[in-house]
Amino acid sequence: MAKLKTTPNSEDVQRFLDSVDDKSKRDDCYFLLEKMKALTGKEPRMWGNSIVGFGSYHYVYDSGREGDWFLTGFSPRKQNLSIYVMAGFERYDDLMSKLGKYKTGKSCLYVKHLSEVDDKILDELIVASIAHMKNKYPAE
């Protein structure tokens, strides 16, 4: 089986965020950093070379593939901020309808600027996703 490339490491989160060129995006990253620390009660950790993750869970798929992943996190990408909502979005239609301006992938919420989404709804979405993942993958 292929080994995951995105794994937790000891790279410095602040150094990574300080390297974000766009000041507005960098400010949004620091806002997310504090928000996710408060919502998870966990310290941030770099996952791979461009994702700031919080907490972790261990998964095992029916195929036998297994690994560890973060409960929530974010990454400043060139076009958008990627906010990781690991539970996906299909169970959160009500929250998504109130969130604001965004796009989604399977577990990624893409926002151009945090000012374009409702901060309280984003909190609810992140907290609900974390609770779902902890329930689905309880720590041993």
C-alpha atoms as an extended CHARMM CRD file, in Angstrom:
* protein
*
       140  EXT
         1         1  MET       CA              0.0000000000        0.0000000000        0.0000000000  PROA      1               0.0000000000
         2         2  ALA       CA              1.1370000000        3.5060000000       -0.7540000000  PROA      2               0.0000000000
         3         3  LYS       CA              2.2970000000        5.5130000000        2.2210000000  PROA      3               0.0000000000
         4         4  LEU       CA              0.5770000000        8.8350000000        2.9620000000  PROA      4               0.0000000000
         5         5  LYS       CA              2.6290000000       11.8750000000        2.0420000000  PROA      5               0.0000000000
         6         6  THR       CA              0.6770000000       14.1870000000        4.3260000000  PROA      6               0.0000000000
         7         7  THR       CA              1.7710000000       13.3200000000        7.8300000000  PROA      7               0.0000000000
         8         8  PRO       CA              2.3050000000       15.3610000000       10.9890000000  PROA      8               0.0000000000
         9         9  ASN       CA              5.7600000000       16.8140000000       11.4020000000  PROA      9               0.0000000000
        10        10  SER       CA              7.7190000000       19.2050000000       13.5950000000  PROA      10              0.0000000000
        11        11  GLU       CA              7.8520000000       22.1330000000       11.1560000000  PROA      11              0.0000000000
        12        12  ASP       CA              7.0950000000       25.5020000000       12.7560000000  PROA      12              0.0000000000
        13        13  VAL       CA              3.4790000000       26.5920000000       12.2170000000  PROA      13              0.0000000000
        14        14  GLN       CA              4.1790000000       30.2790000000       12.8450000000  PROA      14              0.0000000000
        15        15  ARG       CA              7.0900000000       30.2960000000       10.3960000000  PROA      15              0.0000000000
        16        16  PHE       CA              4.8300000000       28.6830000000        7.7810000000  PROA      16              0.0000000000
        17        17  LEU       CA              2.0380000000       31.2230000000        8.3290000000  PROA      17              0.0000000000
        18        18  ASP       CA              4.4950000000       34.1300000000        8.3350000000  PROA      18              0.0000000000
        19        19  SER       CA              5.5840000000       32.9920000000        4.8630000000  PROA      19              0.0000000000
        20        20  VAL       CA              2.1080000000       33.5870000000        3.3840000000  PROA      20              0.0000000000
        21        21  ASP       CA              2.6920000000       36.5060000000        0.9970000000  PROA      21              0.0000000000
        22        22  ASP       CA             -0.8050000000       37.9720000000        0.8820000000  PROA      22              0.0000000000
        23        23  LYS       CA             -1.3460000000       39.9650000000        4.1170000000  PROA      23              0.0000000000
        24        24  SER       CA             -5.1290000000       39.5280000000        4.0420000000  PROA      24              0.0000000000
        25        25  LYS       CA             -4.7890000000       35.7490000000        3.6510000000  PROA      25              0.0000000000
        26        26  ARG       CA             -2.0890000000       35.6600000000        6.3470000000  PROA      26              0.0000000000
        27        27  ASP       CA             -4.4010000000       37.5680000000        8.7210000000  PROA      27              0.0000000000
        28        28  ASP       CA             -7.2180000000       35.1140000000        7.9350000000  PROA      28              0.0000000000
        29        29  CYS       CA             -4.8370000000       32.2330000000        8.6810000000  PROA      29              0.0000000000
        30        30  TYR       CA             -3.9340000000       33.6400000000       12.0800000000  PROA      30              0.0000000000
        31        31  PHE       CA             -7.6250000000       34.1400000000       12.8260000000  PROA      31              0.0000000000
        32        32  LEU       CA             -8.3090000000       30.4940000000       11.8840000000  PROA      32              0.0000000000
        33        33  LEU       CA             -5.3340000000       29.3930000000       13.9690000000  PROA      33              0.0000000000
        34        34  GLU       CA             -6.7950000000       30.9490000000       17.1180000000  PROA      34              0.0000000000
        35        35  LYS       CA            -10.3440000000       29.8220000000       16.2800000000  PROA      35              0.0000000000
        36        36  MET       CA             -9.3390000000       26.1960000000       15.7590000000  PROA      36              0.0000000000
        37        37  LYS       CA             -7.1600000000       26.1490000000       18.8790000000  PROA      37              0.0000000000
        38        38  ALA       CA            -10.1570000000       27.3570000000       20.8770000000  PROA      38              0.0000000000
        39        39  LEU       CA            -12.6630000000       24.9870000000       19.2420000000  PROA      39              0.0000000000
        40        40  THR       CA            -10.4850000000       21.8790000000       19.4810000000  PROA      40              0.0000000000
        41        41  GLY       CA             -8.4850000000       22.5480000000       22.6230000000  PROA      41              0.0000000000
        42        42  LYS       CA             -5.4950000000       21.2800000000       20.6270000000  PROA      42              0.0000000000
        43        43  GLU       CA             -2.2570000000       22.9010000000       19.5560000000  PROA      43              0.0000000000
        44        44  PRO       CA             -1.6630000000       23.3090000000       15.8290000000  PROA      44              0.0000000000
        45        45  ARG       CA              0.6990000000       21.0310000000       13.9900000000  PROA      45              0.0000000000
        46        46  MET       CA              1.9880000000       21.0420000000       10.4490000000  PROA      46              0.0000000000
        47        47  TRP       CA              0.7650000000       18.1490000000        8.3090000000  PROA      47              0.0000000000
        48        48  GLY       CA              2.8780000000       17.8580000000        5.1990000000  PROA      48              0.0000000000
        49        49  ASN       CA              4.3450000000       21.1300000000        4.0460000000  PROA      49              0.0000000000
        50        50  SER       CA              1.1870000000       23.2410000000        3.7480000000  PROA      50              0.0000000000
        51        51  ILE       CA             -1.5910000000       22.1260000000        6.1100000000  PROA      51              0.0000000000
        52        52  VAL       CA             -2.0960000000       23.2960000000        9.6940000000  PROA      52              0.0000000000
        53        53  GLY       CA             -3.9930000000       20.5420000000       11.4920000000  PROA      53              0.0000000000
        54        54  PHE       CA             -5.5550000000       20.1730000000       14.9370000000  PROA      54              0.0000000000
        55        55  GLY       CA             -6.0360000000       16.9360000000       16.8290000000  PROA      55              0.0000000000
        56        56  SER       CA             -6.1110000000       13.5950000000       15.0690000000  PROA      56              0.0000000000
        57        57  TYR       CA             -8.0580000000       10.3960000000       14.6020000000  PROA      57              0.0000000000
        58        58  HSD       CA             -7.1380000000        6.9250000000       13.3910000000  PROA      58              0.0000000000
        59        59  TYR       CA             -9.1700000000        5.4560000000       10.5320000000  PROA      59              0.0000000000
        60        60  VAL       CA             -9.3980000000        1.9680000000        9.0610000000  PROA      60              0.0000000000
        61        61  TYR       CA            -11.2100000000        1.5150000000        5.7480000000  PROA      61              0.0000000000
        62        62  ASP       CA            -12.9680000000       -1.6910000000        4.6780000000  PROA      62              0.0000000000
        63        63  SER       CA            -10.1130000000       -2.1620000000        2.1930000000  PROA      63              0.0000000000
        64        64  GLY       CA             -7.7010000000       -2.4740000000        5.1150000000  PROA      64              0.0000000000
        65        65  ARG       CA             -6.0380000000        0.8670000000        4.4310000000  PROA      65              0.0000000000
        66        66  GLU       CA             -5.5190000000        2.7900000000        7.6410000000  PROA      66              0.0000000000
        67        67  GLY       CA             -3.8480000000        5.8990000000        8.8820000000  PROA      67              0.0000000000
        68        68  ASP       CA             -4.0640000000        9.0090000000       10.9820000000  PROA      68              0.0000000000
        69        69  TRP       CA             -5.5410000000       12.3370000000        9.9660000000  PROA      69              0.0000000000
        70        70  PHE       CA             -6.3110000000       15.6590000000       11.6250000000  PROA      70              0.0000000000
        71        71  LEU       CA             -9.7710000000       16.4770000000       12.9930000000  PROA      71              0.0000000000
        72        72  THR       CA             -9.8340000000       19.8920000000       11.3830000000  PROA      72              0.0000000000
        73        73  GLY       CA             -7.3650000000       22.2500000000        9.8380000000  PROA      73              0.0000000000
        74        74  PHE       CA             -6.6740000000       24.7450000000        7.0920000000  PROA      74              0.0000000000
        75        75  SER       CA             -4.2710000000       25.5810000000        4.3370000000  PROA      75              0.0000000000
        76        76  PRO       CA             -3.6130000000       28.8800000000        2.5660000000  PROA      76              0.0000000000
        77        77  ARG       CA             -3.7810000000       27.9580000000       -1.1160000000  PROA      77              0.0000000000
        78        78  LYS       CA             -3.0810000000       30.2930000000       -4.0030000000  PROA      78              0.0000000000
        79        79  GLN       CA             -6.7390000000       30.8690000000       -4.9220000000  PROA      79              0.0000000000
        80        80  ASN       CA             -8.5240000000       30.2330000000       -1.6120000000  PROA      80              0.0000000000
        81        81  LEU       CA             -8.2440000000       29.2450000000        1.9830000000  PROA      81              0.0000000000
        82        82  SER       CA             -8.9700000000       25.5340000000        2.3160000000  PROA      82              0.0000000000
        83        83  ILE       CA            -10.7400000000       24.7170000000        5.5630000000  PROA      83              0.0000000000
        84        84  TYR       CA            -10.9190000000       21.0100000000        6.2860000000  PROA      84              0.0000000000
        85        85  VAL       CA            -14.3190000000       19.7560000000        7.4270000000  PROA      85              0.0000000000
        86        86  MET       CA            -13.5290000000       16.0670000000        7.6250000000  PROA      86              0.0000000000
        87        87  ALA       CA            -17.1380000000       14.9200000000        8.0630000000  PROA      87              0.0000000000
        88        88  GLY       CA            -18.0280000000       16.3510000000        4.6450000000  PROA      88              0.0000000000
        89        89  PHE       CA            -21.0010000000       18.5990000000        4.0290000000  PROA      89              0.0000000000
        90        90  GLU       CA            -24.0570000000       16.4980000000        3.1440000000  PROA      90              0.0000000000
        91        91  ARG       CA            -25.3040000000       16.3020000000        6.7370000000  PROA      91              0.0000000000
        92        92  TYR       CA            -25.0170000000       20.0750000000        7.2550000000  PROA      92              0.0000000000
        93        93  ASP       CA            -27.4040000000       21.5200000000        4.6530000000  PROA      93              0.0000000000
        94        94  ASP       CA            -28.9540000000       23.9430000000        7.1420000000  PROA      94              0.0000000000
        95        95  LEU       CA            -25.5990000000       25.3690000000        8.2270000000  PROA      95              0.0000000000
        96        96  MET       CA            -24.3060000000       25.5260000000        4.6670000000  PROA      96              0.0000000000
        97        97  SER       CA            -27.3460000000       27.5370000000        3.5790000000  PROA      97              0.0000000000
        98        98  LYS       CA            -26.4360000000       30.2050000000        6.1660000000  PROA      98              0.0000000000
        99        99  LEU       CA            -22.6580000000       30.1780000000        5.7700000000  PROA      99              0.0000000000
       100       100  GLY       CA            -22.1120000000       32.7290000000        3.0220000000  PROA      100             0.0000000000
       101       101  LYS       CA            -19.8680000000       32.6550000000       -0.0460000000  PROA      101             0.0000000000
       102       102  TYR       CA            -17.9120000000       29.4080000000       -0.4800000000  PROA      102             0.0000000000
       103       103  LYS       CA            -17.2440000000       26.3530000000       -2.6360000000  PROA      103             0.0000000000
       104       104  THR       CA            -16.7340000000       22.7950000000       -1.4710000000  PROA      104             0.0000000000
       105       105  GLY       CA            -14.8050000000       19.6750000000       -2.3390000000  PROA      105             0.0000000000
       106       106  LYS       CA            -15.3130000000       16.3470000000       -0.6030000000  PROA      106             0.0000000000
       107       107  SER       CA            -14.0480000000       17.5900000000        2.7790000000  PROA      107             0.0000000000
       108       108  CYS       CA            -12.7010000000       21.0190000000        1.8450000000  PROA      108             0.0000000000
       109       109  LEU       CA            -14.4630000000       24.2930000000        2.3140000000  PROA      109             0.0000000000
       110       110  TYR       CA            -12.9420000000       26.8660000000       -0.0380000000  PROA      110             0.0000000000
       111       111  VAL       CA            -13.3070000000       30.5320000000        0.8710000000  PROA      111             0.0000000000
       112       112  LYS       CA            -11.6460000000       33.5250000000       -0.7190000000  PROA      112             0.0000000000
       113       113  HSD       CA            -11.8100000000       35.6640000000        2.4500000000  PROA      113             0.0000000000
       114       114  LEU       CA            -13.1660000000       34.8160000000        5.8990000000  PROA      114             0.0000000000
       115       115  SER       CA            -15.1520000000       38.0470000000        5.7900000000  PROA      115             0.0000000000
       116       116  GLU       CA            -17.3690000000       36.3590000000        3.1630000000  PROA      116             0.0000000000
       117       117  VAL       CA            -18.6420000000       33.6930000000        5.5800000000  PROA      117             0.0000000000
       118       118  ASP       CA            -20.5920000000       33.8960000000        8.8300000000  PROA      118             0.0000000000
       119       119  ASP       CA            -18.1020000000       33.3450000000       11.6560000000  PROA      119             0.0000000000
       120       120  LYS       CA            -20.6190000000       31.8070000000       14.0780000000  PROA      120             0.0000000000
       121       121  ILE       CA            -21.9220000000       29.3890000000       11.4400000000  PROA      121             0.0000000000
       122       122  LEU       CA            -18.3440000000       28.3980000000       10.5870000000  PROA      122             0.0000000000
       123       123  ASP       CA            -17.7760000000       27.6360000000       14.2800000000  PROA      123             0.0000000000
       124       124  GLU       CA            -20.9140000000       25.4680000000       14.3600000000  PROA      124             0.0000000000
       125       125  LEU       CA            -19.8220000000       23.6190000000       11.2350000000  PROA      125             0.0000000000
       126       126  ILE       CA            -16.3320000000       22.9090000000       12.5700000000  PROA      126             0.0000000000
       127       127  VAL       CA            -17.6280000000       21.8010000000       15.9950000000  PROA      127             0.0000000000
       128       128  ALA       CA            -20.2710000000       19.5250000000       14.4210000000  PROA      128             0.0000000000
       129       129  SER       CA            -17.6970000000       17.9520000000       12.1030000000  PROA      129             0.0000000000
       130       130  ILE       CA            -15.2520000000       17.3170000000       14.9590000000  PROA      130             0.0000000000
       131       131  ALA       CA            -18.0060000000       15.7060000000       17.0500000000  PROA      131             0.0000000000
       132       132  HSD       CA            -19.0140000000       13.5000000000       14.1150000000  PROA      132             0.0000000000
       133       133  MET       CA            -15.4220000000       12.3610000000       13.4990000000  PROA      133             0.0000000000
       134       134  LYS       CA            -14.7840000000       11.6540000000       17.1920000000  PROA      134             0.0000000000
       135       135  ASN       CA            -17.9790000000        9.5900000000       17.2840000000  PROA      135             0.0000000000
       136       136  LYS       CA            -17.1230000000        7.7290000000       14.0780000000  PROA      136             0.0000000000
       137       137  TYR       CA            -13.4980000000        7.1110000000       15.0700000000  PROA      137             0.0000000000
       138       138  PRO       CA            -13.3890000000        7.0200000000       18.8830000000  PROA      138             0.0000000000
       139       139  ALA       CA             -9.9650000000        7.1710000000       20.4560000000  PROA      139             0.0000000000
       140       140  GLU       CA             -8.8730000000        3.8890000000       21.9510000000  PROA      140             0.0000000000
